[in-house]
CSV table of C-alpha atoms and ligand atoms in Angstrom, one decimal:
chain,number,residue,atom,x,y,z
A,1,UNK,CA,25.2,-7.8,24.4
A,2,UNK,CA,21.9,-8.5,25.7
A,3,UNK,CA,20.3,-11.5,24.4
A,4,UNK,CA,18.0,-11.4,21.8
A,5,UNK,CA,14.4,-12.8,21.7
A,6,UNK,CA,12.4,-14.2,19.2
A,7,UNK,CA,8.9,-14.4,20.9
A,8,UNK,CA,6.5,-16.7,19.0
A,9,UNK,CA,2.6,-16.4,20.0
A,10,UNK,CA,-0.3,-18.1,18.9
A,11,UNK,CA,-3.3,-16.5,18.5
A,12,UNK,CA,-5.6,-13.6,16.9
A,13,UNK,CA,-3.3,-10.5,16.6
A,14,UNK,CA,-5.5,-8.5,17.4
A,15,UNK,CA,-6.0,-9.9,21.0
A,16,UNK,CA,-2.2,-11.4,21.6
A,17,UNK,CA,-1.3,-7.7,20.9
A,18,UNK,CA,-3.4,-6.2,24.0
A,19,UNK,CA,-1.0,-7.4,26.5
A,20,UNK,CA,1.5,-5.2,24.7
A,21,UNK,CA,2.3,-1.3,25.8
A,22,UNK,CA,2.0,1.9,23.8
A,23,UNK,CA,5.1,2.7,21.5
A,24,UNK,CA,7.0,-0.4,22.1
A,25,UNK,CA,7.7,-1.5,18.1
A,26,UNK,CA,10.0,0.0,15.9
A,27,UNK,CA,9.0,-2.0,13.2
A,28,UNK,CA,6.0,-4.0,11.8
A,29,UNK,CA,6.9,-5.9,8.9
A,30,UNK,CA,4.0,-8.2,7.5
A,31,UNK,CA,2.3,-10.2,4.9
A,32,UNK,CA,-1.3,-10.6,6.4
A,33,UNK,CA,-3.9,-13.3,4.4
A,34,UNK,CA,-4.9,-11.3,1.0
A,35,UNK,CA,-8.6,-10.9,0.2
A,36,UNK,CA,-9.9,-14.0,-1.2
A,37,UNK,CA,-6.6,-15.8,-1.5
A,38,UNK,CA,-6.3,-19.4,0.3
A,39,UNK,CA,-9.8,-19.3,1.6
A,40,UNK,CA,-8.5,-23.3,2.4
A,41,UNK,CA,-5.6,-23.0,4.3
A,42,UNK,CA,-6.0,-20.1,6.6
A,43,UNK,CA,-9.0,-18.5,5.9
A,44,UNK,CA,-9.2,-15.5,3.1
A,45,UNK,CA,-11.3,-12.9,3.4
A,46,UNK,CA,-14.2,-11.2,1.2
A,47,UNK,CA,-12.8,-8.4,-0.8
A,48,UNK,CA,-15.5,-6.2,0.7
A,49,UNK,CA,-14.8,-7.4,4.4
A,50,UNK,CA,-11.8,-7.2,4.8
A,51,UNK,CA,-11.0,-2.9,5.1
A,52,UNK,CA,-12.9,-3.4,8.4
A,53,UNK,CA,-10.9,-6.5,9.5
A,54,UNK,CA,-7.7,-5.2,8.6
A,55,UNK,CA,-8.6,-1.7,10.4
A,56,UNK,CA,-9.5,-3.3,13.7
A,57,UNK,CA,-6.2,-4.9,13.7
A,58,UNK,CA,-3.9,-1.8,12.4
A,59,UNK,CA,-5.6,0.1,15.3
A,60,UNK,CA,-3.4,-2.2,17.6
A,61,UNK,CA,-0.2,-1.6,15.1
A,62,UNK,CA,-1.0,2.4,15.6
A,63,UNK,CA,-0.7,1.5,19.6
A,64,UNK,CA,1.9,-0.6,20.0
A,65,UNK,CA,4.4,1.1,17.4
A,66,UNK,CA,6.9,4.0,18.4
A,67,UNK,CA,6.7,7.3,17.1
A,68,UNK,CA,9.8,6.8,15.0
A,69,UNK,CA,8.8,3.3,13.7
A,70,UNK,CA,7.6,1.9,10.6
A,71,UNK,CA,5.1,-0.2,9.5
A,72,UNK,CA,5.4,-2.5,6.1
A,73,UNK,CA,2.6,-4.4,4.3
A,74,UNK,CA,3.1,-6.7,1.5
A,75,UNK,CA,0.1,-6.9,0.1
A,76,UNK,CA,-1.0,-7.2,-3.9
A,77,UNK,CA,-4.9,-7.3,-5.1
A,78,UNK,CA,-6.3,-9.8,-7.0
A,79,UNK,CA,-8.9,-9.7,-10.3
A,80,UNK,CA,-12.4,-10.4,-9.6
A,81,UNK,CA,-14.2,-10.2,-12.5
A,82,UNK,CA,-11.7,-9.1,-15.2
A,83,UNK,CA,-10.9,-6.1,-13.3
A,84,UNK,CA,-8.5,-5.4,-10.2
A,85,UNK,CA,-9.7,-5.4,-7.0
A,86,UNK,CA,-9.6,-2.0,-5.3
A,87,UNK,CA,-9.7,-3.0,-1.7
A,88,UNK,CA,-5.6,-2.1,-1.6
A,89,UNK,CA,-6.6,1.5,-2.7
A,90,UNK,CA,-9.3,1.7,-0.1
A,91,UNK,CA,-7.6,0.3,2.8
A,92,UNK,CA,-5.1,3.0,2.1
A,93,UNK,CA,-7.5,5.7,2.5
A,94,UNK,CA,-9.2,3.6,5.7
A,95,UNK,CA,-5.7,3.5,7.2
A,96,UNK,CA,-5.1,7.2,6.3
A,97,UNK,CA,-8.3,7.9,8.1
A,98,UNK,CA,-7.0,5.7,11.1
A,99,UNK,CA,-3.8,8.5,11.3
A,100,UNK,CA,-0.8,6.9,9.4
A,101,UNK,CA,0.7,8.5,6.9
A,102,UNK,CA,1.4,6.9,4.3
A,103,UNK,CA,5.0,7.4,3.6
A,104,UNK,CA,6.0,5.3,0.7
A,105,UNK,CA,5.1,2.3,-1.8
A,106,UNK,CA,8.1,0.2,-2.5
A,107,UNK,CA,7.8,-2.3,-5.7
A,108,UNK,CA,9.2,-5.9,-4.6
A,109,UNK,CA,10.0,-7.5,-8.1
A,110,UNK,CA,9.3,-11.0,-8.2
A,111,UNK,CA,12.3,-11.0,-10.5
A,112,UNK,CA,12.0,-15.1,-10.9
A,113,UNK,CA,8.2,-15.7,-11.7
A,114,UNK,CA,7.2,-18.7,-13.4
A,115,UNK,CA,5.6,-18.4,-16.8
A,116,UNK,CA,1.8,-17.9,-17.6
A,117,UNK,CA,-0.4,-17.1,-20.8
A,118,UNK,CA,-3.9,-15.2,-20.1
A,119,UNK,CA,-6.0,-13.6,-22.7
A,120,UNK,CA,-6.1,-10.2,-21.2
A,121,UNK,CA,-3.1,-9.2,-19.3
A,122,UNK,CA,-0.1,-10.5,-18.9
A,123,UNK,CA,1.7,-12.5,-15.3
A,124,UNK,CA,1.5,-10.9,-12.5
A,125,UNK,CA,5.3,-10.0,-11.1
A,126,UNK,CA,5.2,-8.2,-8.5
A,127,UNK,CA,3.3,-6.9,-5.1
A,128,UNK,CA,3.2,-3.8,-3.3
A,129,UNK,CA,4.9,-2.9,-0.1
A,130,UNK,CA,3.5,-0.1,1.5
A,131,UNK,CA,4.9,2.2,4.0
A,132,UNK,CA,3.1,3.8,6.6
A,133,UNK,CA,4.5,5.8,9.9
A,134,UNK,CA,3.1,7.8,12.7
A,135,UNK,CA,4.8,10.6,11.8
A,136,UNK,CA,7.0,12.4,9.2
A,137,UNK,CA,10.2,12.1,11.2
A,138,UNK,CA,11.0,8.3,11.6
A,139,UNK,CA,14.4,6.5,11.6
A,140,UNK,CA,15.7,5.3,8.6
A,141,UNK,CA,19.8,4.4,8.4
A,142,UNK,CA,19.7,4.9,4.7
A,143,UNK,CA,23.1,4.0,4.5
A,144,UNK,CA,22.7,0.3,5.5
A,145,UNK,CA,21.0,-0.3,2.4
A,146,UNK,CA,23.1,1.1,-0.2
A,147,UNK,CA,24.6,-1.0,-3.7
A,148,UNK,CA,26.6,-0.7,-6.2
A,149,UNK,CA,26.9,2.1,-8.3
A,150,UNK,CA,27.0,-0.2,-11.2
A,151,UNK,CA,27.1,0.6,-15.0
A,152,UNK,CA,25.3,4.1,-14.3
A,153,UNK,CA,28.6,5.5,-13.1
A,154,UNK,CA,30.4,4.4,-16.5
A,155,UNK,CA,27.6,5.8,-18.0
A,156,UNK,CA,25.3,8.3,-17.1
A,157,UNK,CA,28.1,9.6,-14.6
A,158,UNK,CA,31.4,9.9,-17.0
A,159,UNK,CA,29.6,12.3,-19.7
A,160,UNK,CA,27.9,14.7,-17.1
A,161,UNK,CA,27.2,17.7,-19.3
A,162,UNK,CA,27.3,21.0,-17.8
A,163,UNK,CA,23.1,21.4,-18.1
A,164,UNK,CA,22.9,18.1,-15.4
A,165,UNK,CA,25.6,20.3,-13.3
A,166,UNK,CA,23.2,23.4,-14.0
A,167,UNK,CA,20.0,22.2,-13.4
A,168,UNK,CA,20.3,20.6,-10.1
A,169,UNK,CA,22.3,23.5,-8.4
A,170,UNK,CA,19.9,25.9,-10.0
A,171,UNK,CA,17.0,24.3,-7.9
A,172,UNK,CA,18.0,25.8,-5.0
A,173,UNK,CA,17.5,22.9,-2.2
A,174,UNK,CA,18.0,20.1,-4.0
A,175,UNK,CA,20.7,19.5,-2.1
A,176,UNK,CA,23.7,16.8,-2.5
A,177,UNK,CA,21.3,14.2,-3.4
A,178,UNK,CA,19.8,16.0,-6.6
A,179,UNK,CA,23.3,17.3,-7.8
A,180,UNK,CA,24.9,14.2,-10.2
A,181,UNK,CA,27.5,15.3,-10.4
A,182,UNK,CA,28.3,14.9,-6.7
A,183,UNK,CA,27.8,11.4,-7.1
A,184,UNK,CA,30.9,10.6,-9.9
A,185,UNK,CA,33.6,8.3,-8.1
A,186,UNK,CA,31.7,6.9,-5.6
A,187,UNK,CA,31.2,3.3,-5.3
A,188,UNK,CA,28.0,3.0,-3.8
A,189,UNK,CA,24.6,4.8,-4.2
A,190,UNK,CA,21.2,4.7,-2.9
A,191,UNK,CA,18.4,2.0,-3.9
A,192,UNK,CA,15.4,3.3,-5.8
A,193,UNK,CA,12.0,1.7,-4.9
A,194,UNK,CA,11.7,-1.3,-6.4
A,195,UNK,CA,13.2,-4.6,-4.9
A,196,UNK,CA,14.1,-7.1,-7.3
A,197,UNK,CA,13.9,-10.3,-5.4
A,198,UNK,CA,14.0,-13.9,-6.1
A,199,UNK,CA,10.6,-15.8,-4.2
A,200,UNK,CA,12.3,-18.7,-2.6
A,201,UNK,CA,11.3,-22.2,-3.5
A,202,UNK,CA,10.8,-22.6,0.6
A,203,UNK,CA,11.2,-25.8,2.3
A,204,UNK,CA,8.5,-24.7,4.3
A,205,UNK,CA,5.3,-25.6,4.4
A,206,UNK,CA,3.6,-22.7,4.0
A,207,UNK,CA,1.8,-21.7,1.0
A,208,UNK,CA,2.8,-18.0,1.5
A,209,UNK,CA,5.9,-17.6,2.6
A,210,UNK,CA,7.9,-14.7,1.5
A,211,UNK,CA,11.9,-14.5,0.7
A,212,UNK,CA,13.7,-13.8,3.6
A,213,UNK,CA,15.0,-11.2,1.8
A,214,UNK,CA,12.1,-9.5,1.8
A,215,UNK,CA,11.9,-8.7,5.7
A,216,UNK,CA,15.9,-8.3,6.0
A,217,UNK,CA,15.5,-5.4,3.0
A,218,UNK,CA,13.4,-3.4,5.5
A,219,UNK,CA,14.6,-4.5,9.0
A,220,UNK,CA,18.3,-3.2,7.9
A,221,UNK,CA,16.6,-0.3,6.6
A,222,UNK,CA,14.3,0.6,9.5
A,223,UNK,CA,16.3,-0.8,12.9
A,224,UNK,CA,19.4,-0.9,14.6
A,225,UNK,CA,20.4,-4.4,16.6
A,226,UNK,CA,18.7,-4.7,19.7
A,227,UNK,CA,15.3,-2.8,18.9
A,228,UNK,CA,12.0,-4.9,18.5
A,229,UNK,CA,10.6,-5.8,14.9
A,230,UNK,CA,6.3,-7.3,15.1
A,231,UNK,CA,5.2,-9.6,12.3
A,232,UNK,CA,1.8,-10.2,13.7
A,233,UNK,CA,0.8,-12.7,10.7
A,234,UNK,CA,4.1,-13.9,10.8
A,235,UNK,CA,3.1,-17.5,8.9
A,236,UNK,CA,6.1,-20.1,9.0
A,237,UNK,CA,8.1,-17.7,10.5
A,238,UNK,CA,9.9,-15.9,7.9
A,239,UNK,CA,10.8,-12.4,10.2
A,240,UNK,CA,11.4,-13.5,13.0
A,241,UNK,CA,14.1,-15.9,11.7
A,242,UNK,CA,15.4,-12.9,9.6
A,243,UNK,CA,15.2,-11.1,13.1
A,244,UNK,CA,16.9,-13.2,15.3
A,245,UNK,CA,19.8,-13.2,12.9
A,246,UNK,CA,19.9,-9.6,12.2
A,247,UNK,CA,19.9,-9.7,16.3
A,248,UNK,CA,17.0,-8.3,16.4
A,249,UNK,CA,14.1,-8.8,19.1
A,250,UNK,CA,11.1,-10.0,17.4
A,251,UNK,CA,7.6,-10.8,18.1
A,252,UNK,CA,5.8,-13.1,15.7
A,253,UNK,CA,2.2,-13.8,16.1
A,254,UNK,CA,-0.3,-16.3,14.1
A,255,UNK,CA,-3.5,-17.7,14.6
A,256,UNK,CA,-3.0,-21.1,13.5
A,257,UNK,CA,-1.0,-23.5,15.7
A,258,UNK,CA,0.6,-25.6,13.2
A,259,UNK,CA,2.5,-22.6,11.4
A,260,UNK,CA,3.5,-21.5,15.1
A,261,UNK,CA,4.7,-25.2,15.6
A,262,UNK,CA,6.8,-24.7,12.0
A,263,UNK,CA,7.9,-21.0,13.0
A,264,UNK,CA,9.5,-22.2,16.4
A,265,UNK,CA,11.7,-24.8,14.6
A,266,UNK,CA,12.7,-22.5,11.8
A,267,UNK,CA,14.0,-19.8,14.7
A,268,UNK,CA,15.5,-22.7,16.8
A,269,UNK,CA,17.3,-23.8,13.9
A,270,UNK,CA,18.5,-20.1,13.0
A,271,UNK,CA,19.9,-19.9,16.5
A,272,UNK,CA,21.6,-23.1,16.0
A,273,UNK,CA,23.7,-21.6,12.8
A,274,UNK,CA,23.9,-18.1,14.4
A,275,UNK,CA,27.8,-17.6,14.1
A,276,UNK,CA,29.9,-16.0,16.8
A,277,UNK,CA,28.8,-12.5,15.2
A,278,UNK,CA,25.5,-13.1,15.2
A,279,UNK,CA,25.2,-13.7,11.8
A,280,UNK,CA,23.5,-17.0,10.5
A,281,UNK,CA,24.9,-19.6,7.9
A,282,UNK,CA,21.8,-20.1,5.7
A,283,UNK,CA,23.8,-22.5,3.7
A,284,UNK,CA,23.8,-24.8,7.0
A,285,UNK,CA,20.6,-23.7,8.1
A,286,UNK,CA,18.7,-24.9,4.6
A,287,UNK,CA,20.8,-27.9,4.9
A,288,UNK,CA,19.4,-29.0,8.0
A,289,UNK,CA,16.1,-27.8,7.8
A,290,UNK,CA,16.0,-29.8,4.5
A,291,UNK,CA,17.5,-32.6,6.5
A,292,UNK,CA,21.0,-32.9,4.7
A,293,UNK,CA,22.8,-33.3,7.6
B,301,LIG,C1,0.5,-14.4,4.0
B,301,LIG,S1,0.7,-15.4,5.4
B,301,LIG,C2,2.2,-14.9,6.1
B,301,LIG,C3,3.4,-15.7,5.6
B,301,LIG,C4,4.7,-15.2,6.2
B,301,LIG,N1,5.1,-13.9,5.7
B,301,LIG,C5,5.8,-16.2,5.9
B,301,LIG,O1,6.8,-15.9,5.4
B,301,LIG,O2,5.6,-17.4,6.2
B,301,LIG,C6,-0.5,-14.8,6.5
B,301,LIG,C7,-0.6,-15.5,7.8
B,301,LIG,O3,-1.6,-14.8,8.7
B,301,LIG,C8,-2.2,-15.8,9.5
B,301,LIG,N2,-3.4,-15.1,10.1
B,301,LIG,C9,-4.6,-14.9,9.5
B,301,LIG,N3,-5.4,-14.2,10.3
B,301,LIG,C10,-4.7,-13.9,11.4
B,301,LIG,C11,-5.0,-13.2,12.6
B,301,LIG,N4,-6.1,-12.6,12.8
B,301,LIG,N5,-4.0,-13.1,13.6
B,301,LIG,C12,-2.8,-13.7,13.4
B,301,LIG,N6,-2.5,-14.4,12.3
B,301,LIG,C13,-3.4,-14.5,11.3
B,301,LIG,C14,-2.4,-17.0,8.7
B,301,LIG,O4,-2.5,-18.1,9.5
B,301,LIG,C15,-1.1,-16.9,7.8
B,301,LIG,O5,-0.1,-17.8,8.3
């Protein structure tokens, strides 16, 4: 096989991005700065700035992403003022008006959040992860991302009555999918929308790392090996370790130096571990990045 890159550039994405052709991505996975969040480490941005910053970037992600490709953006709103920000809602129009479609909003879970008290609302568990395309046809190998059927099968499943049977076949295209009862005996199902995933207490230094798990989720969902993933605020590196491991090409872009610096030795590392398969050993590859052996 080829060899697989894992391209790490430092700079604005919105100008590393120009020396890049039309439809070249098949997938932009990303967790850009959120508005008013870490205004200290790498610069947040006013709630009512930042539809026209993001847009002037997602212009370039329009360009530079295939037809068939994807484009994922974890991104959650904060309170201002006792009340919830709406700049996600209206960056979801602005990008609508910019001609994605927006295709889907997946839940991630932060299924291990730490514990908080507030006086109005309870801790906030979990972010959005919105999907946008270029078009309504778009690959998606479903399959690579199924589980368990779990307890629904013992459940649900084993006491189909014959309305469930009814039902679905009576709306005419509902198809396979729809019908239950098509699903008893099989192991393995489809996800629903909401990812329940750990955040990982990184040995990075980056204050906003997310779990690798995060970008594998969506890479095994959205690309096959060998086709090219963009995080262009790619932080300590996160994707394009995921990437590299997944073989995957991968470009990685961020503005500051020092998390470019920390991105290359994480993606150095994870081709260290990569296994004859091209799979990585993340227990060796924590072990040495935490400098056990
Ligand atoms: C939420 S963090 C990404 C964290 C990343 N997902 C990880 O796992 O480490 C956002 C990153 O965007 C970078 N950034 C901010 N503005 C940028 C820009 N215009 N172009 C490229 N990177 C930018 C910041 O330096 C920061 O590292």
């Amino acid at each position: 096989m080829k060899e697989i890159e894992a391209r790490l550039q430092q700079g604005d994405c919105l100008e590393v991005l120009q020396n890049y052709p039309d439809n070249f991505f098949d997938l932009i996975v990303t967790s850009p700065p959120y508005a008013d969040s870490r205004v200290n480490t790498y610069g947040g941005l006013k709630p009512e700035k930042y539809v026209p910053w993001f847009t002037q970037r997602s212009a370039e992600f329009l360009r530079v992403l295939k037809p068939t490709g994807t484009f994922i953006l974890n991104i959650k709103e904060k309170v201002t003022n006792g009340e919830r920000n709406t700049y996600v809602l209206e960056l979801i129009l602005a990008l609508r008006e910019q001609g994605w479609l927006w295709t889907e909003e997946f839940v991630w879970h932060k299924k291990n959040c730490h514990p908080g008290k507030w006086p109005n609302r309870f801790r906030d568990t979990w972010e959005r992860c919105l999907q946008f395309n270029k078009a309504r046809k778009f690959n998606m190998y479903q399959d690579a991302v199924m589980v368990p059927m779990g307890d629904w099968a013992k459940t649900r499943l084993k006491k189909l009555g014959k309305n469930d049977v009814v039902r679905f076949n009576s709306q005419a295209q509902s198809g396979f999918g729809k019908n239950i009862s098509n699903w008893v005996g099989r192991e393995k199902a489809y996800p629903g929308n909401v990812l329940h995933l750990a955040t990982e207490t990184s040995n990075k230094n980056h204050s906003a790392a997310f779990p690798k798990a995060l970008p594998e989720w969506f890479i095994k969902l959205f690309t096959q090996e060998g086709d090219w993933v963009l995080d262009p605020f790619v932080g300590s590196g996160t994707t394009s370790e995921v990437a590299l491991a997944m073989n995957r090409n991968s470009v990685g872009i961020d503005k500051l130096p020092e998390y470019i610096a920390m991105a290359k030795e994480t993606v150095g590392a994870t081709k260290l571990f990569c296994r004859e398969d091209g799979s990585i050993d993340w227990d060796q590859l924590v072990a040495f990045n935490s400098g056990i052996t």
